XYZ file of C-alpha atoms in Angstrom:
516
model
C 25.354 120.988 273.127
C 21.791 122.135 274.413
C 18.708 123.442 272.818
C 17.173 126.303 273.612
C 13.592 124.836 274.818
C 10.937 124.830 272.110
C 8.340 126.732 274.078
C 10.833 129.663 275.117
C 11.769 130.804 271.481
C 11.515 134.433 270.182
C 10.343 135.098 266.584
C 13.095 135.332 264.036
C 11.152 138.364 263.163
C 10.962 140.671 265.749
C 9.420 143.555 263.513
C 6.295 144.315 265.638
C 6.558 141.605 268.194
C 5.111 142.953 271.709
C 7.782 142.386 274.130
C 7.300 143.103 277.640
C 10.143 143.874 279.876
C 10.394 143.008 283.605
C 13.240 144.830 284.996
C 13.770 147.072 282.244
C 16.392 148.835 283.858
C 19.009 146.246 284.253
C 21.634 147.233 282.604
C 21.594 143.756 280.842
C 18.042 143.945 280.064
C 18.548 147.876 278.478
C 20.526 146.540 276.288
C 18.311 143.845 274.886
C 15.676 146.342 274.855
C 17.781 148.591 272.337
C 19.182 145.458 270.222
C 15.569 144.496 269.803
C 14.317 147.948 269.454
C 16.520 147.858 266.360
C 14.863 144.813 265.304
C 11.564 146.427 264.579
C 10.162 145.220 268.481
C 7.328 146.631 270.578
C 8.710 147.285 273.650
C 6.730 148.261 276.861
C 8.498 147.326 280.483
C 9.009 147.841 284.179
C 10.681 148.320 286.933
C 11.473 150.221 290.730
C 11.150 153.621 290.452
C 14.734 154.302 291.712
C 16.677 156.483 289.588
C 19.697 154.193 287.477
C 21.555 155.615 284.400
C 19.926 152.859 282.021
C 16.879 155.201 282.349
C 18.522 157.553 279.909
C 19.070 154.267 277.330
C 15.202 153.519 277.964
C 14.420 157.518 277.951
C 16.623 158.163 274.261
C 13.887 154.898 272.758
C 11.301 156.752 273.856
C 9.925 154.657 276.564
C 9.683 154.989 280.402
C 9.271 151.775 283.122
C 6.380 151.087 284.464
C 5.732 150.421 288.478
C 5.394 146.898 288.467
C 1.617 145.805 288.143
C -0.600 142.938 286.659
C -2.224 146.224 284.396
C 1.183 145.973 282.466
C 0.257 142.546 280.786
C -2.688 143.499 278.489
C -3.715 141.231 275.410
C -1.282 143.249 273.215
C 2.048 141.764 274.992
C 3.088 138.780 273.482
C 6.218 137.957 275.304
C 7.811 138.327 278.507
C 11.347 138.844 278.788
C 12.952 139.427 282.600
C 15.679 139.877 285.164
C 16.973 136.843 287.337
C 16.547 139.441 290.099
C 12.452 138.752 289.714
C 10.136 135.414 290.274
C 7.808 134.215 288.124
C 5.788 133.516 291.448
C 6.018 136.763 293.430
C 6.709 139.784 290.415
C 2.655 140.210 290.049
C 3.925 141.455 286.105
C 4.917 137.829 285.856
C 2.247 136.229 287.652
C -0.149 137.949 285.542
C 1.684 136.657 282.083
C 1.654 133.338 283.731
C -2.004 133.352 284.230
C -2.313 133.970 280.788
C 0.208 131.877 279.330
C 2.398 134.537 277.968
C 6.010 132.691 277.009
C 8.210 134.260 280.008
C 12.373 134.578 279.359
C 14.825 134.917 281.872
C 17.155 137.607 279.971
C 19.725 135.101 279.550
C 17.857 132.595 277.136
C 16.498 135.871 275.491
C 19.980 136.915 274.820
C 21.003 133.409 273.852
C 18.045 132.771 271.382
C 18.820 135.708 269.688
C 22.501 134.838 269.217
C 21.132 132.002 267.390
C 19.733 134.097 264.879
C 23.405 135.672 263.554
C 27.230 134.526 263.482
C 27.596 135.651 267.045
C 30.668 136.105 268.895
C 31.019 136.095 272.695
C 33.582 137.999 275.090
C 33.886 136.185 278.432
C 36.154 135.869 281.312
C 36.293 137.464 285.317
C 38.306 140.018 284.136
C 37.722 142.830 281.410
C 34.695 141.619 279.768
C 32.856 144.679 279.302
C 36.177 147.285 278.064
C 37.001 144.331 275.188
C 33.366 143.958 274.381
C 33.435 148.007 273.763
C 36.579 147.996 272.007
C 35.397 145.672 269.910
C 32.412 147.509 268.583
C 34.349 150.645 269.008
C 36.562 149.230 265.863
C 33.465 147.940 264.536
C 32.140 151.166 263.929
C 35.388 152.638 262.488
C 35.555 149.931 259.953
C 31.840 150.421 259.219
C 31.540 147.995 256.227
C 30.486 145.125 258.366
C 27.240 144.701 259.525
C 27.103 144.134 263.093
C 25.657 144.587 266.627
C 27.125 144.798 269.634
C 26.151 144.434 273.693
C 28.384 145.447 276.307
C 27.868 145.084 279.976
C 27.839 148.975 280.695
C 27.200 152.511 278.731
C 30.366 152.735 276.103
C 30.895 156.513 275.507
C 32.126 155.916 271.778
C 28.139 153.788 271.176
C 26.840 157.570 271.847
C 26.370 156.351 276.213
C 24.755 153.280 275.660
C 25.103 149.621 275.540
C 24.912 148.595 272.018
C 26.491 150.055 268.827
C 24.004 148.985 265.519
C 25.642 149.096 262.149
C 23.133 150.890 259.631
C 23.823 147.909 257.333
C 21.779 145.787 259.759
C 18.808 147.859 258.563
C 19.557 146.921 255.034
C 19.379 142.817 255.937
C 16.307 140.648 255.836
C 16.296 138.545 258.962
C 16.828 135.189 257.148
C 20.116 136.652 256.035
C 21.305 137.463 259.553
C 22.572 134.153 260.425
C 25.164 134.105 257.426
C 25.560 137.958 256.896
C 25.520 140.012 260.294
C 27.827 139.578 263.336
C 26.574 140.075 266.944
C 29.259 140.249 269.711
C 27.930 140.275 273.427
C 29.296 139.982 276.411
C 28.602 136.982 278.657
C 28.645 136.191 281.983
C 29.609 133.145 283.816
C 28.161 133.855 286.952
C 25.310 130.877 287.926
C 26.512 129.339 283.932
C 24.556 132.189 282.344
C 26.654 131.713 278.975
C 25.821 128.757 278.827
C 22.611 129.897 276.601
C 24.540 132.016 274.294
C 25.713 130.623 270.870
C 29.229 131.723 270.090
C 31.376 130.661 266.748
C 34.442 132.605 268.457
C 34.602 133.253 271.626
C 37.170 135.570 273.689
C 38.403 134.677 276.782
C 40.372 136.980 278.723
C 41.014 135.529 282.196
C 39.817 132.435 284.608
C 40.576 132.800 288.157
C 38.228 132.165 291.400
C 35.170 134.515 291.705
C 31.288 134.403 292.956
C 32.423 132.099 295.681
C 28.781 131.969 296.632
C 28.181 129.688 293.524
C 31.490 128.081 292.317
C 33.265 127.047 296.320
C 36.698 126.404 294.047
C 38.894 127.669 291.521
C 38.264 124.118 289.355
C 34.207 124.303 289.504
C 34.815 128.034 288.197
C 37.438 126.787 285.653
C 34.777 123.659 284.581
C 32.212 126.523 283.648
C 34.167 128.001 281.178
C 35.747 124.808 279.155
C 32.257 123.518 279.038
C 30.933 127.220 277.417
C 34.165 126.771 274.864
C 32.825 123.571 274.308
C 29.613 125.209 272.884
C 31.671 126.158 269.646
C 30.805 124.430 266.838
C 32.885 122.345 264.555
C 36.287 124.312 263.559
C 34.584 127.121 265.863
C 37.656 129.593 267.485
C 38.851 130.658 270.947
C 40.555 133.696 271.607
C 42.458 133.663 274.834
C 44.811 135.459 276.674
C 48.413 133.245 276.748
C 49.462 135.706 279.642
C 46.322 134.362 281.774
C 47.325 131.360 283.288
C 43.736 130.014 284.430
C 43.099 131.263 280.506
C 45.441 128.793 279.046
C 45.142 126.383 281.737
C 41.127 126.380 280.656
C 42.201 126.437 276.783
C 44.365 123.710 276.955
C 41.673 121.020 278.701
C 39.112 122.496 275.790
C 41.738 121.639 273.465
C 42.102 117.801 274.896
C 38.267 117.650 274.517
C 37.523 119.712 271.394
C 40.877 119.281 269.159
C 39.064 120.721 266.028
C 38.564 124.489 267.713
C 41.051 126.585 266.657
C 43.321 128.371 269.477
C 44.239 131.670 268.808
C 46.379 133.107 271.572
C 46.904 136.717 271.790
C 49.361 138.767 274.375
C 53.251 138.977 275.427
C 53.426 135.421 275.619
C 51.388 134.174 272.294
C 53.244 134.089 268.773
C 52.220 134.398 265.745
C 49.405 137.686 264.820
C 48.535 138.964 267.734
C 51.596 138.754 269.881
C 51.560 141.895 272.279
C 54.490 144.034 272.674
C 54.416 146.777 274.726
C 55.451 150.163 274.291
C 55.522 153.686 275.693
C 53.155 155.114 278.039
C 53.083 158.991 277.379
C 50.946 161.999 276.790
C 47.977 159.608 278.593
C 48.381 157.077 276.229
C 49.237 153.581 275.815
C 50.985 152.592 273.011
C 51.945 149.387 271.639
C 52.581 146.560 268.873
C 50.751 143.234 267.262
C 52.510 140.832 265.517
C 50.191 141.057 262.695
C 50.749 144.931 261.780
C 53.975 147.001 261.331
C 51.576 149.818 262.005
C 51.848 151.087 266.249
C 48.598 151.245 268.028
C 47.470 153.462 270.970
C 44.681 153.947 273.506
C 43.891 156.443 276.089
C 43.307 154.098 278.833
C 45.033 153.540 281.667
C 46.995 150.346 282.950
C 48.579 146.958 280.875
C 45.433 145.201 281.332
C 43.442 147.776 279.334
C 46.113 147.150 276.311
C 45.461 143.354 276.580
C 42.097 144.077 276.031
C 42.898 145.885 273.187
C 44.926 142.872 272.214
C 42.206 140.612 271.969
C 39.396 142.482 270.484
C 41.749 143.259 267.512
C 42.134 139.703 267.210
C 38.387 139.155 267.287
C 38.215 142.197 265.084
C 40.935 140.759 262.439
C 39.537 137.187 262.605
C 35.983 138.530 261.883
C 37.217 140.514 258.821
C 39.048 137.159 257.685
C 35.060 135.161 258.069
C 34.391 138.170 255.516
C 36.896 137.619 253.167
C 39.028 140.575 253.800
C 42.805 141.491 254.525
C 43.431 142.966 258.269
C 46.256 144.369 257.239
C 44.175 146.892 254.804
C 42.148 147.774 258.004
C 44.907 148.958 259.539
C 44.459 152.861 259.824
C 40.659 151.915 260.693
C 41.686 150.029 263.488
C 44.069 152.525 265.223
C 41.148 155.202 265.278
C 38.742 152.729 266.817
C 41.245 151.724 269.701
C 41.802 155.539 270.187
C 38.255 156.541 270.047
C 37.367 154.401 273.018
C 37.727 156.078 276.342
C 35.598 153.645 278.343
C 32.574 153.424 279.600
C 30.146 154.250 282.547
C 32.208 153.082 285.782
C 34.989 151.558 283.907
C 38.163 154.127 284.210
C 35.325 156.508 283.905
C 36.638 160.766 284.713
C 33.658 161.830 286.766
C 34.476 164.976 287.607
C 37.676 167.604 287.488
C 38.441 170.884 289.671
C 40.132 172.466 291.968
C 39.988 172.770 296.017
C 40.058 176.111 297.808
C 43.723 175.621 298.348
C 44.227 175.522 294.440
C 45.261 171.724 294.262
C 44.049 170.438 290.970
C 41.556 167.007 291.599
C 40.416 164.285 289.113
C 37.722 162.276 290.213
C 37.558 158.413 288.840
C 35.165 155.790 289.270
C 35.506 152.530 288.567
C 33.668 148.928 288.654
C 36.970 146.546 289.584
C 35.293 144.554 292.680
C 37.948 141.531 292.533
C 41.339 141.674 294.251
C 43.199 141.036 290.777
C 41.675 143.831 288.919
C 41.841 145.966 292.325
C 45.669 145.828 291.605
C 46.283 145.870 288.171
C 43.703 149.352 287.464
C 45.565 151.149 290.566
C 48.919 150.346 289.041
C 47.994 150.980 285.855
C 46.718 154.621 287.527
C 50.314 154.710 288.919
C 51.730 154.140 285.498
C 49.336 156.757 283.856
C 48.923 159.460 286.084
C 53.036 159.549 287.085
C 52.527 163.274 288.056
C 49.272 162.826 290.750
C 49.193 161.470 294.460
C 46.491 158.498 294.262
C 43.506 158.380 297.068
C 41.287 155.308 296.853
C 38.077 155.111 298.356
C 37.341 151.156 298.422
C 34.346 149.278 298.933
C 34.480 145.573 298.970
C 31.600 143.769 297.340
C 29.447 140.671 298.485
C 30.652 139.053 301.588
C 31.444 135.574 300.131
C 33.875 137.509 297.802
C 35.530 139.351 300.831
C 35.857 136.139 302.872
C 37.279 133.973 300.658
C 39.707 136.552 299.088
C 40.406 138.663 302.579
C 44.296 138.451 301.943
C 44.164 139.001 298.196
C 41.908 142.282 299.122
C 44.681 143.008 302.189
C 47.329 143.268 299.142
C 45.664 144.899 296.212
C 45.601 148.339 297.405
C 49.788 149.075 297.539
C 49.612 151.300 294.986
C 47.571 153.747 295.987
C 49.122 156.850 298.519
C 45.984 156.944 300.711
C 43.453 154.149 301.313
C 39.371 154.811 302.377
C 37.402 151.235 303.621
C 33.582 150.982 304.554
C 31.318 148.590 305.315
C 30.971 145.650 302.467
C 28.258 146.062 300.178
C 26.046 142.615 300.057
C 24.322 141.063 297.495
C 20.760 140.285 297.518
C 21.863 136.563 296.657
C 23.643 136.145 300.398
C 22.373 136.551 304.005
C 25.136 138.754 305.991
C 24.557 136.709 308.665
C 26.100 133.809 307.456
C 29.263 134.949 307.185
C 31.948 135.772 309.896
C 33.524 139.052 308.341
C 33.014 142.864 308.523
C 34.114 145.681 306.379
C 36.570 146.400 309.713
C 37.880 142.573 309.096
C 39.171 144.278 305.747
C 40.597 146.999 306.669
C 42.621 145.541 309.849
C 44.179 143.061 307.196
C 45.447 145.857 304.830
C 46.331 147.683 307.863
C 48.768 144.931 308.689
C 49.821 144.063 304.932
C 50.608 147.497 304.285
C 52.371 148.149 307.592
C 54.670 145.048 307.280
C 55.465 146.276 303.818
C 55.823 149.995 304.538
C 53.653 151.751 301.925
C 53.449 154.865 301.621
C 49.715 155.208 302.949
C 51.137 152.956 306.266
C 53.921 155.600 306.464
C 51.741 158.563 306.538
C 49.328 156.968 309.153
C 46.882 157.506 305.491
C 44.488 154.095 305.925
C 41.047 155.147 306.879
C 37.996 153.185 307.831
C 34.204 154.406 307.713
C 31.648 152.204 308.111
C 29.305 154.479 306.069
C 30.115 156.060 302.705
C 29.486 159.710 302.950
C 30.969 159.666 306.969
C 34.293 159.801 304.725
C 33.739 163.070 303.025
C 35.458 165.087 305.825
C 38.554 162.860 305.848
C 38.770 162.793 301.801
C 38.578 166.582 301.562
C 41.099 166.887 304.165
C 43.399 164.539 302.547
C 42.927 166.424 299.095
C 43.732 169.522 300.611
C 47.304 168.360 301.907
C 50.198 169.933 300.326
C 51.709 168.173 297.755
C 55.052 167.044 297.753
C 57.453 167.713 294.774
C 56.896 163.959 292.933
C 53.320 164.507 292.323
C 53.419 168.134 290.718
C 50.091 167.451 288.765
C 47.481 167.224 291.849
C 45.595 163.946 292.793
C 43.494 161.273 291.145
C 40.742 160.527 293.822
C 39.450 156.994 292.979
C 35.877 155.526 294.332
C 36.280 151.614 293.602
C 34.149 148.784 293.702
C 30.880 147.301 292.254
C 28.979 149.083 295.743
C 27.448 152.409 295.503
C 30.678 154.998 297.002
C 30.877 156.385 293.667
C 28.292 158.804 295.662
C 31.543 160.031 297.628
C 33.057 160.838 294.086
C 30.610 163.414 293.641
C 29.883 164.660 297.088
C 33.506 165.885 298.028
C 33.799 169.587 297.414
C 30.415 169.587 295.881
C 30.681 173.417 296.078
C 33.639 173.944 293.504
């Protein structure tokens, strides 16, 4: 297992520590900033001055980011924490701490050193990362006797819109006791290895399949990444995985051959034992369903099976932390049904933007939601289908990095059945790719699901219903048309108008009938 290097260590202390923050307003990096906020830190930081909604996480602290200048280091900063997204040799913030040997971070070994300083658990996999890292502090806060922090990927609307949920009873430990006495659950990445600085003694793993094609070319380098994070358990440490993921167990089992002393705890339809998943009725906007553990059935107001196997497995993390505490699950039983029903997401996960009516009366709900990745592209809209019975579906899609669209084009093509009216625009790049070396267009992606969807007659081929703009807001006209339609008798609720992808259409989301 690694080190963390010597010379990139954070206090154990953080109580009036100056820490300066370059990128504040990753969403990441906000995050950090309110964990070590909570920890007693200084915190000053910077940034673009574009508007993001982590400004309201930095605004609630009291702080504001700074234009990015050498000014920002003065002699009271004593550490530098910041974004992948800047260079030590071209951020003059940076070049300035460098100059005067100011210990610089990326936020990854940040995160990771500070892991080190509690029993830390981390939630990891391409799918469904950030929803089970919410759940999981969402229970955490109903159970409330545990002292614990939390960091999820995106604003969770039961932490209050933020990132992090802090257990009062942190305040109440002295920082040599954290190690043995406070849990911190994060969620971490895999993307470029980036968990491979975090600490974990249980880990959740939800789901292994190709992704971020730009840095892992196959399905087995991607696969590799995650047995050798398992492997960063310690002795008799425990992994959480989904037995209804087949790159999951596929990745658990080669763990297993190399690490025979961490303990497997499978959770889902197809696991036994605790945390075998049964599910149940979908009604009133509600999932419900069964554990093996508990006699007792639970429910959440999320949409779509994959949002109930995340439920799964951060009751199993839940339940398995209570058991490191010496407690009974079962007695937590009540607590843990009004955590998984006070979740309802979080900022661009599932997330109801908007609700109202068009001129011609037809009632509209507006979603928004992050799925960039052909597998979670299928499973949220069917779980919409599931969910929303009563309402014709629109999706507004934007695919997201070209390596991503290339390498999954027919996985894309077939992801979108579901839905009864399909929008397509240009693909939004990443600033770690050069469009130019790629050979595909957003157009590429929308003649393939033209064809798919013909061949298999959905009902958005049937009604001549799949659109292509090149630019976002060029589709408002052809939306609002669409949502003014009649509807027919099998969708007597109205329509669910869906902007997907990890791109910026959720600007259509709020432009179409801006008036109403």
């Amino acid at each position: 297992m690694s080190q963390i290097n010597e010379n990139l260590k954070l206090p154990q202390n953080l109580n009036g520590i100056h820490i300066h923050f370059v990128g504040i307003k990753g969403t990441g990096m906000a995050a950090l900033v309110e964990i070590f906020y909570h920890n007693g830190a200084v915190i000053t930081g910077s940034d673009v001055s574009e508007h993001f909604y982590t400004d309201e996480i930095i605004e609630k602290l009291g702080l504001k980011a700074l234009p990015f200048a050498k000014e920002n280091i003065t002699d009271d900063v004593q550490y530098v924490v910041y974004s992948a997204a800047y260079k030590l040799d071209k951020n003059p913030d940076l070049i300035e701490a460098v100059k005067r040997n100011i210990p610089c971070l990326l936020y990854t070994q940040a995160l990771g050193f500070y892991s080190s300083l509690a029993y830390s658990c981390g939630v990891c996999g391409v799918h469904g990362k950030t929803s089970t890292t919410g759940l999981v502090g969402t229970i955490l806060k109903h159970i409330d006797d545990i002292p614990s922090q939390i960091l999820a990927g995106s604003m969770i609307n039961s932490f209050g819109n933020t990132c992090t949920y802090t257990s009062p009873l942190i305040e109440k430990l002295e920082p040599q006791d954290k190690k043995s006495k406070s849990i911190f659950v994060a969620e971490t990445c895999e993307y470029q290895r980036h968990f491979m600085s975090f600490f974990p003694k249980k880990i959740i793993l939800t789901s292994v399949e190709l992704d971020h094609e730009d840095y892992y070319p196959t399905y087995e380098d991607i696969r590799q990444a995650f047995v050798d994070y398992i492997c960063r358990l310690p002795m008799f440490g425990e992994l959480i995985y989904c037995a209804d993921d087949p790159g999951a167990v596929e990745t658990a089992l080669i763990a297993y051959n190399k690490r025979p002393d961490i303990h497997m705890v499978p959770y889902g339809v197809n696991a036994g034992g605790d945390y075998k998943l049964t599910f149940c009725s979908v009604e009133n906007e509600k999932n419900n369903f069964k554990l093996g553990a508990f006699e007792k059935e639970f429910a959440i107001q999320m949409p779509g099976k994959h949002e109930v196997m995340d439920a799964a497995a951060a009751v199993a993390l839940v339940c398995q932390i209570l058991r490191y505490f010496g407690k009974h699950p079962s007695e937590y039983a009540d607590k843990i049904a009004e955590g998984l029903l006070a979740f309802t997401g979080g900022k661009r996960r599932s997330e109801v933007v908007r609700k109202f009516k068009t001129p011609s009366g037809n009632d509209v709900i507006v979603l928004d939601d992050y799925g960039h990745h052909p597998t979670a592209v299928k499973t949220t809209l069917e779980g919409y289908r599931e969910f929303y019975k009563g309402r014709k579906i629109i999706l507004d899609f934007m695919s997201h990095t070209y390596s991503r669209t290339q390498g999954l084009l027919k996985e894309f093509s077939e992801s979108m059945d579901s839905a009864d009216v399909v929008i397509l625009h240009k693909i939004y790049s990443s600033a770690r790719e050069n469009p130019a070396d790629f050979n595909i267009t957003g157009k590429d992606l929308y003649e393939k699901t033209l064809e798919h969807q013909n061949e298999k007659g959905t009902t958005a081929a049937k009604n001549n219903a799949i659109y292509y703009k090149e630019e976002i807001l060029d589709a408002k006209d052809i939306a609002q048309s669409e949502l003014e339609k009649p509807l027919p008798p099998e969708y007597p609720d109205g329509y669910l108008f869906i902007t997907m992808g990890a791109g910026d259409n959720w600007k259509l989301g709020k432009e179409i009938f801006k008036e109403v």
